[in-house]
XYZ file of C-alpha atoms in Angstrom:
643
model
C -6.363 28.643 -21.375
C -6.447 27.424 -17.818
C -4.185 29.220 -15.225
C -2.236 26.116 -14.472
C -1.696 25.124 -18.320
C -0.855 28.715 -19.084
C 1.725 28.980 -16.321
C 3.148 25.679 -17.511
C 3.443 27.008 -20.947
C 5.124 30.212 -19.908
C 7.820 28.212 -18.011
C 8.697 26.109 -21.094
C 8.606 29.207 -23.361
C 11.287 30.901 -21.059
C 13.326 27.647 -21.066
C 13.261 27.439 -24.908
C 14.092 31.223 -25.421
C 17.444 30.637 -23.310
C 20.479 30.395 -25.763
C 22.254 27.110 -25.900
C 25.634 28.831 -25.005
C 24.125 29.681 -21.612
C 22.905 26.061 -21.076
C 26.682 24.951 -21.987
C 28.047 27.525 -19.564
C 25.694 26.271 -16.798
C 26.609 22.710 -17.466
C 30.475 23.429 -17.410
C 30.191 25.555 -14.344
C 28.082 23.048 -12.480
C 30.311 20.166 -13.516
C 33.401 21.867 -11.765
C 31.302 22.688 -8.733
C 29.784 19.085 -8.566
C 32.364 16.797 -10.287
C 30.715 13.553 -9.046
C 27.264 14.300 -10.362
C 25.907 12.958 -13.704
C 22.938 15.314 -13.568
C 21.408 17.771 -11.256
C 17.824 18.843 -10.636
C 17.565 22.784 -11.033
C 14.140 22.528 -9.632
C 11.946 20.033 -8.127
C 8.593 21.025 -6.907
C 5.368 19.751 -5.840
C 2.247 22.000 -5.348
C -0.750 20.476 -3.370
C -4.111 22.174 -3.564
C -6.714 21.282 -0.876
C -10.237 22.313 -1.221
C -13.815 21.658 0.113
C -16.543 20.940 -2.428
C -19.889 19.769 -1.324
C -18.570 19.237 2.241
C -16.028 17.009 0.874
C -12.344 17.176 0.881
C -10.482 17.298 -2.604
C -6.695 16.993 -3.182
C -5.086 17.759 -6.418
C -1.133 18.293 -7.142
C 0.977 19.866 -9.735
C 4.484 18.455 -10.185
C 7.203 20.073 -12.037
C 11.017 19.190 -12.295
C 13.833 20.648 -14.399
C 17.077 18.789 -14.730
C 20.421 19.435 -16.319
C 22.799 16.962 -17.602
C 26.527 17.394 -16.801
C 28.346 14.470 -18.496
C 28.262 12.919 -21.994
C 26.910 9.596 -20.720
C 23.735 11.422 -19.417
C 21.492 9.198 -21.633
C 21.586 6.516 -18.887
C 19.007 8.797 -17.038
C 16.898 9.220 -20.175
C 14.078 6.696 -18.757
C 11.462 8.160 -16.613
C 8.458 6.759 -14.885
C 5.217 8.191 -13.364
C 3.292 5.846 -11.005
C -0.551 5.932 -10.576
C -3.484 3.736 -9.757
C -7.209 3.649 -9.391
C -7.073 5.841 -6.537
C -4.356 8.117 -7.777
C -5.260 9.744 -11.283
C -2.491 11.297 -13.384
C -3.135 13.809 -16.281
C -1.693 16.624 -18.223
C 1.769 15.010 -18.644
C 4.050 17.113 -20.484
C 7.827 16.148 -20.968
C 10.278 18.110 -23.022
C 14.177 18.205 -23.507
C 16.199 20.941 -24.905
C 19.502 19.803 -26.631
C 22.353 22.067 -27.595
C 23.011 22.207 -31.408
C 26.447 22.747 -33.068
C 25.559 26.062 -34.395
C 24.888 27.484 -30.917
C 21.083 26.946 -31.114
C 18.732 24.838 -29.446
C 16.740 21.862 -30.470
C 13.636 21.329 -28.450
C 12.071 17.856 -28.373
C 8.589 17.228 -26.948
C 8.040 13.629 -25.771
C 5.154 12.181 -27.643
C 5.619 8.354 -26.781
C 4.183 7.279 -23.573
C 3.720 3.641 -22.472
C 1.315 2.782 -19.830
C 1.950 -0.677 -18.091
C 0.742 -2.599 -15.163
C 3.312 -2.499 -12.147
C 4.578 -5.863 -11.466
C 5.872 -6.327 -7.717
C 7.257 -9.359 -6.215
C 4.770 -11.338 -4.104
C 1.715 -9.399 -5.540
C -0.417 -11.341 -7.992
C -2.496 -8.344 -9.012
C -2.628 -4.857 -8.201
C -4.214 -1.845 -9.974
C -1.031 0.228 -9.882
C 0.202 1.466 -13.213
C 3.406 3.200 -14.588
C 3.679 5.673 -17.404
C 7.118 5.161 -19.137
C 8.798 7.472 -21.420
C 12.241 8.397 -22.733
C 14.137 11.647 -23.055
C 15.742 11.540 -26.529
C 19.346 12.593 -27.520
C 20.473 13.531 -23.946
C 23.950 14.800 -23.625
C 26.306 17.173 -21.623
C 24.503 20.545 -21.507
C 20.980 19.263 -22.153
C 18.121 19.986 -20.072
C 14.720 18.515 -19.353
C 11.559 19.484 -17.813
C 8.473 17.436 -16.741
C 5.045 18.494 -15.628
C 2.012 16.414 -14.575
C -1.079 16.683 -12.317
C -2.408 14.140 -9.825
C -5.913 13.684 -8.399
C -6.397 11.805 -5.099
C -9.609 10.135 -4.952
C -9.198 9.234 -1.249
C -7.527 12.249 0.516
C -6.267 10.012 3.534
C -3.926 8.180 0.976
C -1.399 10.645 0.104
C 2.007 10.162 1.706
C 5.324 11.749 2.090
C 7.021 14.261 -0.018
C 10.789 13.526 -0.419
C 12.960 16.616 -0.854
C 15.680 14.253 -2.073
C 15.888 12.380 -5.389
C 18.102 10.157 -7.508
C 20.201 13.145 -8.260
C 21.434 16.173 -6.382
C 18.630 18.868 -6.132
C 19.735 22.654 -6.047
C 16.169 23.455 -5.066
C 13.488 21.050 -3.890
C 10.193 22.550 -2.790
C 6.760 21.579 -1.273
C 3.916 24.055 -1.287
C 0.399 23.395 0.093
C -2.660 25.788 -0.782
C -5.638 25.093 1.259
C -8.854 26.593 2.442
C -8.662 28.130 5.935
C -11.633 25.833 6.979
C -9.019 22.862 6.479
C -6.631 22.200 9.380
C -3.513 20.380 8.355
C -0.672 18.493 10.391
C 2.627 17.642 9.198
C 5.766 15.607 10.357
C 9.291 16.526 9.219
C 11.586 13.462 9.175
C 15.144 12.931 8.024
C 16.331 16.733 8.155
C 16.217 19.219 10.892
C 13.384 21.783 10.299
C 15.923 24.627 10.398
C 17.472 23.440 7.333
C 14.228 24.274 5.444
C 13.037 27.501 4.559
C 9.401 27.843 5.542
C 6.929 30.663 4.441
C 3.281 31.064 4.736
C 1.060 33.552 3.019
C -2.631 34.092 3.421
C -4.930 35.290 0.331
C -8.444 35.692 1.436
C -9.731 32.325 2.589
C -6.552 30.609 1.101
C -3.460 29.809 2.800
C -0.157 28.904 1.012
C 2.412 27.137 3.220
C 5.837 26.399 1.616
C 8.807 24.391 2.698
C 11.827 24.778 0.491
C 15.431 22.855 0.979
C 18.447 23.855 -1.156
C 21.367 21.575 -2.251
C 19.734 18.388 -1.420
C 22.216 15.600 -1.826
C 21.056 12.698 -4.055
C 19.573 9.523 -2.443
C 22.254 6.774 -1.921
C 21.510 3.108 -2.238
C 23.879 0.843 -0.240
C 23.340 -2.918 0.298
C 21.461 -3.928 3.324
C 20.397 -0.223 4.007
C 17.161 0.571 5.753
C 14.321 1.903 3.769
C 14.930 5.428 2.294
C 12.043 6.645 4.582
C 14.460 6.199 7.535
C 16.929 8.784 6.320
C 15.615 10.697 3.302
C 14.440 14.472 3.962
C 10.718 14.380 3.932
C 7.495 15.974 4.936
C 4.304 13.999 5.922
C 1.320 15.931 5.485
C -2.106 14.882 6.779
C -5.468 16.544 7.206
C -6.717 16.961 10.797
C -10.183 18.218 10.226
C -12.695 20.270 8.007
C -14.529 23.072 9.793
C -17.845 23.731 8.086
C -21.023 25.597 8.913
C -22.581 22.039 9.787
C -19.776 21.198 12.200
C -16.389 19.835 12.361
C -15.442 16.700 10.222
C -12.570 15.056 11.815
C -10.004 13.330 9.314
C -6.816 12.504 11.142
C -6.133 14.851 13.938
C -5.159 11.706 15.844
C -5.014 8.045 15.459
C -8.540 7.413 16.669
C -9.950 9.782 13.825
C -8.145 7.592 11.333
C -9.383 4.508 12.839
C -12.903 5.598 12.154
C -12.260 5.573 8.487
C -10.526 2.120 8.945
C -13.560 0.799 10.758
C -16.084 2.045 8.172
C -14.273 0.236 5.523
C -14.282 -3.205 7.351
C -17.418 -3.202 9.365
C -19.586 -4.853 6.745
C -17.328 -7.839 6.233
C -18.387 -11.547 6.980
C -21.991 -10.903 6.470
C -22.333 -14.222 4.648
C -19.806 -16.308 6.577
C -20.266 -18.909 9.391
C -21.816 -22.190 8.202
C -18.739 -23.915 6.380
C -16.253 -22.340 8.761
C -18.120 -23.125 11.861
C -17.916 -26.762 10.866
C -14.070 -26.550 10.312
C -13.537 -24.785 13.550
C -15.411 -27.362 15.381
C -13.392 -30.296 13.941
C -10.140 -28.535 14.687
C -10.879 -27.972 18.294
C -11.699 -31.503 19.268
C -9.676 -32.491 22.102
C -8.204 -29.104 22.553
C -7.992 -28.230 26.472
C -6.951 -24.720 26.402
C -7.494 -21.522 24.399
C -3.862 -21.438 23.500
C -4.011 -24.829 22.023
C -7.063 -23.837 20.184
C -5.392 -20.780 18.822
C -2.458 -22.681 17.559
C -4.618 -25.101 15.693
C -6.616 -22.398 13.940
C -3.553 -20.345 13.161
C -1.598 -23.222 11.723
C -4.582 -24.404 9.537
C -4.643 -21.085 8.039
C -0.884 -21.259 7.354
C -1.081 -24.639 5.730
C -4.286 -24.395 3.882
C -4.493 -20.620 2.778
C -2.158 -19.773 0.052
C -0.924 -16.268 0.162
C -1.503 -14.381 -3.035
C -1.447 -10.565 -2.818
C -4.255 -8.389 -4.462
C -4.102 -4.537 -4.401
C -7.110 -3.034 -6.344
C -8.493 0.381 -5.165
C -10.501 0.008 -1.816
C -9.923 -3.819 -2.180
C -6.493 -2.884 -0.891
C -8.053 -2.092 2.430
C -11.150 -4.183 2.752
C -10.700 -7.918 3.467
C -12.884 -10.338 1.594
C -15.427 -12.425 3.409
C -13.940 -15.217 5.480
C -16.234 -17.877 3.749
C -15.006 -16.669 0.363
C -11.451 -17.097 1.456
C -12.205 -20.443 2.883
C -13.587 -21.613 -0.270
C -11.061 -20.313 -2.752
C -8.152 -21.286 -0.546
C -6.220 -18.241 -0.964
C -5.921 -14.493 -0.274
C -3.915 -11.471 0.695
C -2.661 -10.460 4.033
C -6.029 -8.918 4.761
C -7.998 -11.938 3.806
C -5.511 -14.048 5.898
C -5.991 -11.843 8.745
C -9.723 -11.800 8.432
C -10.168 -15.620 8.276
C -7.823 -16.141 11.181
C -9.726 -13.593 13.514
C -12.985 -14.874 12.323
C -12.255 -18.498 13.124
C -10.938 -17.469 16.638
C -14.180 -15.592 17.129
C -16.154 -18.868 16.397
C -14.026 -20.492 18.894
C -14.849 -18.254 21.587
C -11.544 -16.308 21.555
C -11.397 -12.459 21.302
C -9.642 -11.707 17.884
C -9.153 -8.511 16.040
C -8.042 -7.254 12.586
C -5.017 -5.113 13.039
C -3.560 -2.618 10.662
C 0.225 -2.385 10.669
C 3.282 -1.318 8.855
C 6.278 -3.378 7.998
C 9.824 -2.244 9.103
C 10.194 -0.369 5.789
C 8.111 2.067 7.328
C 9.714 3.980 10.290
C 6.622 5.951 11.299
C 4.567 5.460 14.274
C 0.664 5.882 14.056
C 0.612 7.280 17.614
C 2.809 10.241 16.350
C 1.841 10.508 12.543
C -2.053 9.693 12.215
C -1.739 8.906 8.400
C -2.460 5.844 6.275
C 1.141 5.938 5.111
C 2.054 3.946 8.385
C 0.220 0.873 6.991
C 1.043 -1.848 4.358
C 0.019 -4.935 5.926
C -2.669 -6.450 8.012
C -2.548 -9.276 10.696
C -4.770 -10.612 13.353
C -4.402 -10.066 17.065
C -5.726 -12.421 19.566
C -6.171 -12.131 23.386
C -5.301 -15.157 25.437
C -5.402 -15.401 29.322
C -5.015 -11.329 29.128
C -2.023 -11.332 26.880
C -2.182 -10.114 23.189
C -0.627 -12.379 20.358
C 0.175 -11.023 16.888
C -0.514 -13.642 14.265
C 0.700 -13.120 10.678
C -0.498 -16.117 8.724
C 1.403 -14.912 5.712
C 4.605 -16.204 7.350
C 4.154 -19.780 6.305
C 6.657 -21.504 9.065
C 5.754 -18.819 11.642
C 5.637 -20.034 15.165
C 2.301 -19.239 17.067
C 3.058 -15.965 19.102
C 6.162 -15.203 17.074
C 5.575 -12.250 14.954
C 7.104 -12.120 11.300
C 10.397 -10.520 11.337
C 9.289 -7.508 9.297
C 6.670 -6.428 11.808
C 8.972 -6.581 15.050
C 8.753 -3.444 17.105
C 6.046 -1.923 14.974
C 2.813 -0.200 16.118
C -0.380 -1.997 15.217
C -3.789 -0.363 14.920
C -6.256 -2.854 16.462
C -9.799 -2.839 15.095
C -12.008 -3.566 18.217
C -15.420 -1.982 17.603
C -17.290 1.022 16.245
C -15.872 3.280 18.926
C -13.007 1.100 20.275
C -9.479 0.834 19.126
C -5.933 0.313 20.534
C -2.448 0.868 19.403
C -0.201 -1.945 20.599
C 3.474 -2.430 19.795
C 4.577 -5.953 18.388
C 7.396 -7.362 20.563
C 11.059 -7.205 19.292
C 12.274 -10.788 19.686
C 15.450 -11.417 21.796
C 18.388 -12.599 20.011
C 18.341 -15.726 22.332
C 15.343 -16.947 20.445
C 17.122 -16.934 17.272
C 19.849 -19.189 17.196
C 22.281 -21.230 15.009
C 24.523 -23.846 16.786
C 27.125 -25.856 15.017
C 28.702 -28.969 16.759
C 31.341 -30.773 14.936
C 33.904 -33.486 15.773
C 36.909 -33.588 13.589
C 39.728 -36.204 13.001
C 43.034 -35.085 11.208
C 43.982 -37.765 8.616
C 46.701 -37.122 6.007
C 46.614 -33.325 5.891
C 42.926 -33.470 5.880
C 40.068 -32.953 8.251
C 37.253 -35.554 8.298
C 34.237 -34.821 10.416
C 30.634 -35.232 11.675
C 28.404 -32.206 12.465
C 25.121 -31.217 13.695
C 23.545 -27.754 13.123
C 20.692 -26.675 15.435
C 18.506 -23.979 14.056
C 15.816 -21.978 16.201
C 13.820 -18.971 15.543
C 13.883 -16.797 12.547
C 16.827 -18.732 11.090
C 14.989 -21.763 11.167
C 11.996 -20.014 9.168
C 14.557 -18.921 6.491
C 15.989 -22.361 6.244
C 12.457 -23.916 5.951
C 11.571 -21.604 2.998
C 14.725 -22.182 1.158
C 14.953 -25.943 1.769
C 11.081 -26.443 1.099
C 11.527 -25.067 -2.546
C 14.630 -27.112 -3.602
C 14.612 -30.060 -5.661
C 16.849 -32.990 -4.696
C 19.739 -32.057 -7.307
C 19.670 -28.496 -5.992
C 20.071 -29.825 -2.337
C 23.346 -31.077 -2.962
C 24.879 -27.720 -3.895
C 22.883 -25.982 -1.174
C 24.123 -28.227 1.566
C 27.764 -27.807 0.176
C 27.311 -24.090 0.668
C 25.185 -23.968 3.830
C 27.134 -26.475 5.962
C 30.586 -25.637 4.303
C 33.609 -25.836 6.720
C 37.241 -24.821 6.493
C 37.620 -24.005 2.655
C 36.132 -24.346 -0.797
C 37.402 -27.974 -0.820
C 34.916 -29.106 1.784
C 32.708 -31.706 0.612
C 29.479 -32.392 2.638
C 27.840 -35.662 2.473
C 24.933 -37.567 4.024
C 22.629 -34.568 5.098
C 19.795 -35.718 7.435
C 17.312 -32.997 8.134
C 14.812 -33.172 10.967
C 11.810 -30.941 11.778
C 12.216 -28.691 8.899
C 8.560 -27.780 8.560
C 7.585 -28.604 12.362
C 7.064 -25.159 13.851
C 7.429 -25.921 17.377
C 10.726 -27.953 17.153
C 14.099 -26.584 16.345
C 15.449 -27.850 12.976
C 18.443 -30.147 13.097
C 20.715 -31.171 10.245
C 23.207 -33.889 10.683
C 26.004 -34.374 8.161
C 29.414 -35.618 7.410
C 32.117 -33.638 5.754
C 35.786 -33.717 4.572
C 38.089 -30.969 3.913
C 41.257 -31.601 1.633
C 44.600 -29.971 1.946
C 43.840 -28.227 5.071
C 46.874 -28.208 7.183
C 50.506 -26.728 6.945
C 53.593 -28.543 7.964
C 56.813 -26.917 8.896
C 59.387 -29.640 9.873
C 57.777 -31.828 12.483
C 55.205 -29.322 13.443
C 51.656 -29.219 11.724
C 49.541 -26.208 11.637
C 45.522 -26.395 11.789
C 43.046 -23.697 11.856
C 40.059 -24.659 13.829
C 38.170 -21.567 12.820
C 36.079 -23.808 10.340
C 33.423 -20.946 9.850
C 34.724 -17.431 9.487
C 31.305 -15.783 9.901
C 31.421 -11.886 9.525
C 34.993 -11.699 8.352
C 34.281 -9.603 5.407
C 31.599 -7.521 6.820
C 33.467 -4.293 7.550
C 32.332 -0.572 6.851
C 35.840 1.040 6.272
C 34.998 2.288 2.762
C 34.007 5.997 2.654
C 31.569 4.983 -0.070
C 29.003 3.834 2.347
C 26.525 6.670 3.145
C 23.745 4.778 5.019
C 23.004 2.665 8.092
C 23.121 -1.100 7.882
C 20.067 -3.097 8.729
C 19.767 -6.765 9.688
C 16.410 -8.782 9.599
C 16.481 -9.964 13.166
C 18.865 -10.264 16.194
C 20.482 -13.538 16.524
C 23.299 -15.781 18.110
C 25.769 -18.142 16.563
C 27.718 -20.722 18.400
C 30.367 -23.015 16.927
C 31.740 -25.970 18.916
C 34.547 -27.907 17.342
C 35.892 -30.912 19.041
C 39.250 -31.618 17.607
C 40.569 -35.401 18.181
C 44.176 -35.126 18.833
C 45.813 -37.877 16.477
C 47.463 -40.819 18.304
C 51.277 -40.106 18.456
C 50.794 -36.337 18.532
C 50.571 -33.834 21.273
C 49.545 -30.070 21.211
C 52.512 -27.550 21.008
C 50.656 -24.347 20.710
C 47.178 -23.029 21.479
C 46.117 -19.475 20.511
C 45.036 -17.047 23.262
C 41.264 -16.994 24.026
C 39.872 -13.700 22.533
C 36.605 -11.638 23.347
C 34.902 -8.311 22.251
C 31.716 -7.480 24.202
C 29.893 -4.248 22.962
C 26.315 -3.538 23.731
C 25.049 -4.249 20.390
C 27.496 -6.962 19.020
C 30.369 -9.030 20.061
C 32.336 -12.357 19.958
C 34.094 -14.889 22.392
C 36.575 -17.329 21.064
C 38.023 -19.839 23.467
C 40.184 -22.972 23.466
C 40.225 -25.710 26.016
C 42.375 -28.799 26.166
C 40.640 -31.925 27.622
C 43.002 -34.860 27.656
C 43.128 -36.166 23.919
C 40.802 -33.462 22.663
C 41.114 -29.752 22.052
C 37.617 -27.979 22.061
C 37.305 -24.565 20.146
C 34.210 -22.698 21.013
C 33.066 -19.507 19.337
C 30.041 -17.370 20.128
C 28.857 -14.295 18.086
C 25.924 -12.239 19.057
C 23.987 -9.560 16.914
C 21.820 -7.456 19.211
C 20.466 -4.738 16.820
C 18.272 -4.430 13.855
C 19.948 -1.126 12.575
C 23.547 -0.351 12.980
C 24.088 3.356 12.873
C 26.791 4.951 10.887
C 28.416 6.371 14.240
C 28.742 2.722 15.403
C 30.836 1.750 12.161
C 34.183 2.515 13.894
C 33.521 0.148 16.720
C 32.021 -2.397 14.651
C 35.288 -2.254 12.231
C 37.442 -2.579 15.340
C 35.604 -5.623 16.297
C 35.799 -7.255 12.891
C 39.543 -6.528 12.723
C 39.917 -8.407 16.221
C 37.712 -11.139 14.973
C 39.984 -11.663 11.723
C 43.011 -11.584 13.888
C 41.491 -14.562 15.777
C 40.292 -16.380 12.637
C 44.026 -16.340 11.310
C 45.183 -18.213 14.489
C 46.258 -21.901 14.124
C 46.798 -24.549 16.558
C 50.060 -26.698 16.152
C 50.637 -30.267 16.934
C 53.840 -32.440 16.972
C 54.817 -36.068 17.193
C 55.369 -37.197 20.819
């Protein structure tokens, strides 16, 4: 019997030999100690084994977890999943549960039914990711479960972070790494202070065993609009710096330049069969273009319009773009393929262009700090025009040239420049002034109702969002969409005659003109009529006063919203009351509401700005205070009376 299998068998044997009444006592005492927990991990451990075989690095892991269930509805946690792929093999899966019996004994049930399925991910047409699903039967209060399985990484650079936290509180969570002393490792601790971890290191001959343990790890929280768990979950990213062999040192990822060499070797052989057909296309696109910027725009927009984004992830195919000529002929490709054809067409046009590995904002790590492939889940093209670098992501169908997709703002890109040449550049963070929504409406008061004409001006990322939604609606759905998108006042608003201009023209702001009517909108007391000119109560319900929220709040982009309402004072009436102007001006957010009387018109102007991507929990009190002031302003009415 192999050591690892024998060790696992002995662990299970020890569990089975424990009387059921002790299980029940554990459940009862833990329920009192943790009344809000449905279940608890008693132990969660990952053991990584690094070794050198034939001057090559091997990575294998053993994963063990043991959970106790504290409530009678524990069966909602009975479904489990193990993920694997062509680059990550899973084996020796053993799952068991131990159920207390009425006579004080135990019933041990070994899971035998495992279902292997393809992983279906939104936006990915095909990948080689698989999931092994199974169910723990008959779970109840006092039951325990245990799971063991092995992993083998076929590409050492692909293993990512270990998370101490999970879907349930963990009494003990542990990562251990056993490695040959010829292997130099690096690591980065995120989401927790290193002092909160128990670290130990043991040397046995040529082996080193380093262990990090964390106790009483809170369960992972999932709030709406929260950043990815990588931002806040306690975790360790381990990476291999080098192998020190008799023949010399092999650098793996001691810094981003080492990581780059692996990347370069994957992509250096592409586009060997490309040029003829694409060269003719590029030449035709450039006719009449006077500057490199104009040439670049024509190329970029052609790729957006003519290459359909379909994601493929299959082994090394998840890292190596297909030849540009093949992408051109098939008219579809994933992010790597679109980046490749974009950069290749630029090169044919005589414009410096480079493939660029990058991570979305779901990944908070920086390749300059953590030289690991877990930094990357995306590829774009970077072009150089008049000494300035432009980040072109053709997967963003309506993206403006020079405007990065919102998901890669402020992220570091690893730029593939040549065999021994690369750069790390940060994608710019787009200023809020570039992302605007401006509403301008003129309203008349008629028989207790408002009747008006409006114009909505949309620029930047809000325009892109609108273009995606609007472009996928049929005529019938557009009626409902505009009644929601352009709604004013209350739910009795009816929007009519919407006219959309420049929905898909990238370099022009979108403008939507419309008519609207809001019935039963005023209140009358005697001869005085009260009307609320706050026709859009933006952000009114977005507060974080609930103690249930445990995570920061994330926005897709910074932006500004402006609303200008011109109220035509009815003939025979005059304005009796105008609310006071109100303003809150914080560094990352704020608003400004003003009223101005101009002869027979009252002009209401509201400006709101959001100048953050992530609102930290320690900012919630200041935010909540602003929302209270904003809602007070929203309740204010003007009043008019007959002359």
